[in-house]
């Protein structure tokens, strides 16, 4: 009887253990049911001088990111023993636009308008309706590359104690971790006046953002925290680009007004 009971326990224990493993489809389904907000906070000094020029921001037509967030299992480590079992699973996550509360191109447009109209000498207005006069300054922004990724590690421990005919005791606990989010962006920007290109530049933006929250308990909170960490990383990376292009446009337009720069094509390096 003791032998039969022990064999039954040894058979049931691995079944219980392996059935607790998480699938990428489960995490992906949970992740896609969530949405997170991008944010932009004005931190640069406010420009207190007069407005020198009006610049029309053309419609940004493409966010250049997949719609669906994807979760793929990267690897699994399993240590099955008689009285102790350990498993670690890693899942790679790529942020999709469907997990954002608004499209990225809309967020970028709002960020550019807010920053330029706060910290520069120019007035930037949305030209989505194509209302710019022929002689107006027109700003074109194209998103060349837009990728934000992270990873999640799920670790589980299952401990079994057998007391013979006195019974047995089984308990398990998990330790979930969110890996740093990484955003890789690239933009092409040009400032036009009629057929003249006054300014043209490609801007890369790279950001690594470390998750600083506590250890998420269940997989739903793990997904939510991972998603929020990725959107925060994307927000910070976007802010660095927006502040840089705003600063360079301010210098360019101020220089042209003061006569320090020639009135033809200029590229600030």
XYZ file of C-alpha atoms in Angstrom:
269
model
C 0.000 0.000 0.000
C 2.803 2.384 0.844
C 4.510 1.616 -2.454
C 1.296 2.104 -4.413
C 0.567 5.409 -2.680
C 4.083 6.643 -3.292
C 3.939 5.723 -6.974
C 0.608 7.501 -7.357
C 2.036 10.625 -5.765
C 5.145 10.556 -7.935
C 2.960 10.285 -11.040
C 0.519 12.989 -9.997
C 3.150 15.492 -8.889
C 4.784 16.063 -12.309
C 1.337 16.258 -13.925
C 0.339 18.955 -11.460
C 3.634 20.735 -11.981
C 3.654 20.758 -15.779
C -0.009 21.748 -15.978
C 0.906 24.954 -14.139
C 3.165 26.098 -16.983
C 1.907 29.165 -18.816
C 1.418 29.307 -22.571
C 2.296 32.281 -24.758
C -1.250 32.266 -26.170
C -2.687 32.774 -22.690
C -0.381 35.703 -21.936
C -0.924 37.198 -25.388
C -4.708 37.000 -25.034
C -4.522 38.708 -21.644
C -2.123 41.353 -22.954
C -4.340 42.186 -25.938
C -7.313 42.769 -23.648
C -5.441 45.675 -22.021
C -4.639 49.222 -23.099
C -2.152 51.732 -21.729
C -1.736 55.502 -22.069
C 1.233 57.271 -23.578
C 2.045 60.524 -21.821
C 3.951 63.726 -22.540
C 5.002 66.178 -19.847
C 6.364 69.627 -20.661
C 9.608 70.136 -18.735
C 11.594 72.555 -20.925
C 11.612 76.270 -20.038
C 8.712 78.177 -21.535
C 9.629 80.608 -24.332
C 8.677 84.145 -23.325
C 9.570 86.046 -26.501
C 7.417 86.937 -29.479
C 6.241 84.457 -32.100
C 8.357 84.784 -35.238
C 6.740 82.369 -37.685
C 3.876 79.970 -38.232
C 4.820 76.434 -39.260
C 2.280 73.923 -40.553
C 2.724 70.319 -39.419
C 1.643 67.963 -42.178
C -0.453 64.925 -41.334
C 1.632 62.044 -39.949
C -0.042 59.186 -41.768
C 1.691 56.079 -40.438
C 2.832 54.970 -36.973
C 5.023 52.191 -38.459
C 4.215 49.608 -35.801
C 2.204 46.395 -35.853
C -1.350 46.638 -34.572
C -1.325 43.609 -32.275
C 0.998 43.101 -29.318
C 2.765 39.752 -29.596
C 3.952 37.441 -26.818
C 6.254 34.557 -27.745
C 7.863 31.977 -25.501
C 11.636 32.327 -25.675
C 12.651 29.373 -23.540
C 11.792 27.099 -20.628
C 14.000 25.731 -17.858
C 12.608 22.752 -15.925
C 14.230 20.950 -12.985
C 11.984 18.009 -11.988
C 13.013 16.260 -8.755
C 11.155 13.993 -6.354
C 10.583 16.500 -3.574
C 11.358 19.767 -5.384
C 10.407 21.034 -8.825
C 11.485 24.302 -10.435
C 10.514 25.915 -13.720
C 11.424 29.204 -15.376
C 9.768 30.486 -18.532
C 10.773 33.537 -20.551
C 8.400 35.357 -22.891
C 9.419 38.062 -25.369
C 6.893 40.868 -25.859
C 6.624 43.352 -28.743
C 4.300 46.317 -28.265
C 1.491 46.748 -30.784
C -0.498 49.905 -31.469
C -3.737 48.189 -30.478
C -2.503 48.165 -26.872
C -2.274 51.973 -26.855
C -5.197 54.165 -25.827
C -4.523 56.340 -28.907
C -2.542 55.810 -32.083
C 1.138 56.612 -31.839
C 1.018 59.097 -34.720
C -1.735 61.022 -32.899
C 0.343 61.071 -29.731
C 3.417 62.262 -31.646
C 1.399 65.021 -33.324
C 0.045 66.263 -29.993
C 3.511 66.129 -28.411
C 5.081 68.170 -31.229
C 2.330 70.778 -31.070
C 2.556 71.071 -27.283
C 6.360 71.302 -27.158
C 6.868 73.708 -30.069
C 4.100 76.024 -28.892
C 5.568 76.132 -25.400
C 9.347 76.293 -25.753
C 10.028 77.828 -29.191
C 9.605 81.097 -31.054
C 7.402 79.533 -33.727
C 3.733 78.670 -33.767
C 3.187 75.094 -34.920
C -0.282 74.294 -36.210
C -1.851 71.061 -37.408
C -2.137 70.883 -41.194
C -4.186 67.670 -41.331
C -6.853 69.547 -43.318
C -4.197 70.718 -45.833
C -4.909 74.421 -45.325
C -1.353 75.766 -45.480
C -0.806 78.704 -47.891
C 1.586 78.098 -50.790
C 4.337 80.221 -49.239
C 4.006 78.749 -45.731
C 6.621 76.841 -43.798
C 5.607 73.173 -43.786
C 7.044 70.540 -41.443
C 7.042 66.917 -42.587
C 7.638 64.100 -40.097
C 7.918 60.474 -41.180
C 8.305 57.583 -38.742
C 10.943 55.308 -40.255
C 11.236 52.792 -37.410
C 9.158 52.210 -34.296
C 9.730 49.186 -32.076
C 9.283 48.731 -28.350
C 10.008 45.347 -26.776
C 10.338 43.765 -23.365
C 10.310 40.323 -21.766
C 8.719 38.548 -18.816
C 10.173 35.765 -16.680
C 7.862 33.451 -14.776
C 9.479 31.256 -12.115
C 7.653 28.571 -10.120
C 8.719 26.299 -7.273
C 6.770 23.291 -6.065
C 7.841 21.521 -2.859
C 6.426 18.164 -1.765
C 6.777 16.574 1.674
C 5.604 12.999 2.239
C 4.886 11.804 5.780
C 4.071 8.166 5.054
C 0.659 7.104 6.262
C 0.459 10.386 8.111
C -0.180 12.181 4.839
C 1.700 14.627 2.671
C 2.082 18.356 2.196
C 2.505 20.227 -1.080
C 3.030 23.925 -1.539
C 4.257 26.165 -4.331
C 5.139 29.772 -4.929
C 6.025 31.914 -7.911
C 8.412 34.765 -8.640
C 7.618 36.815 -11.734
C 9.921 39.465 -13.205
C 9.629 42.089 -15.927
C 12.734 42.714 -17.997
C 13.717 46.272 -19.083
C 11.735 47.709 -21.975
C 13.697 48.923 -25.002
C 12.422 51.441 -27.549
C 14.129 51.964 -30.894
C 12.822 54.879 -32.978
C 13.887 56.692 -36.124
C 12.300 59.756 -37.718
C 12.880 61.717 -40.905
C 12.112 65.426 -40.620
C 12.090 68.115 -43.286
C 11.057 71.774 -43.277
C 9.811 73.073 -46.616
C 8.822 76.441 -48.026
C 7.186 76.023 -51.409
C 9.692 73.770 -53.249
C 12.689 74.733 -51.138
C 13.974 72.348 -48.468
C 15.203 74.534 -45.611
C 16.036 71.745 -43.204
C 16.324 67.962 -43.375
C 17.532 65.453 -40.840
C 17.094 61.881 -39.632
C 16.700 61.460 -35.878
C 17.356 58.173 -34.063
C 16.003 57.686 -30.554
C 16.921 54.801 -28.254
C 15.632 54.290 -24.734
C 15.993 51.550 -22.118
C 13.512 51.649 -19.259
C 13.843 49.485 -16.146
C 10.733 48.295 -14.352
C 10.847 49.512 -10.741
C 7.594 48.092 -9.377
C 7.159 45.119 -7.101
C 7.000 41.524 -8.224
C 3.658 41.042 -10.024
C 1.615 38.213 -8.549
C -0.703 36.717 -11.159
C -0.209 36.748 -14.914
C -2.839 39.449 -15.470
C -1.031 41.982 -13.266
C 2.243 40.842 -14.845
C 0.888 41.664 -18.300
C -0.493 44.991 -17.137
C 2.766 46.081 -15.507
C 4.805 44.966 -18.530
C 2.525 46.903 -20.888
C 2.677 50.057 -18.749
C 6.468 49.813 -18.577
C 6.706 49.557 -22.380
C 4.428 52.554 -22.973
C 6.434 54.569 -20.450
C 9.617 53.669 -22.328
C 8.047 54.714 -25.640
C 6.830 57.975 -24.091
C 10.293 58.877 -22.772
C 11.988 58.027 -26.086
C 9.472 60.159 -27.976
C 10.027 63.054 -25.596
C 13.769 63.091 -26.297
C 13.116 63.330 -30.052
C 10.395 65.973 -29.725
C 12.563 68.186 -27.529
C 15.505 67.882 -29.917
C 13.567 68.732 -33.085
C 11.790 71.612 -31.314
C 15.095 73.064 -30.133
C 16.665 72.830 -33.593
C 13.639 74.343 -35.316
C 13.735 77.221 -32.844
C 17.435 77.851 -33.570
C 16.881 77.575 -37.310
C 13.929 79.970 -37.493
C 15.505 82.438 -35.048
C 18.714 82.414 -37.079
C 16.873 83.056 -40.332
C 14.987 85.984 -38.832
C 18.157 87.532 -37.446
C 20.026 87.025 -40.717
C 22.594 84.698 -39.149
C 21.604 81.861 -41.469
C 21.208 82.032 -45.256
C 17.684 81.709 -46.646
C 18.246 78.402 -48.400
C 18.558 74.786 -47.419
C 20.104 74.264 -43.985
C 20.772 71.062 -42.115
C 21.733 71.278 -38.469
C 24.073 68.481 -37.435
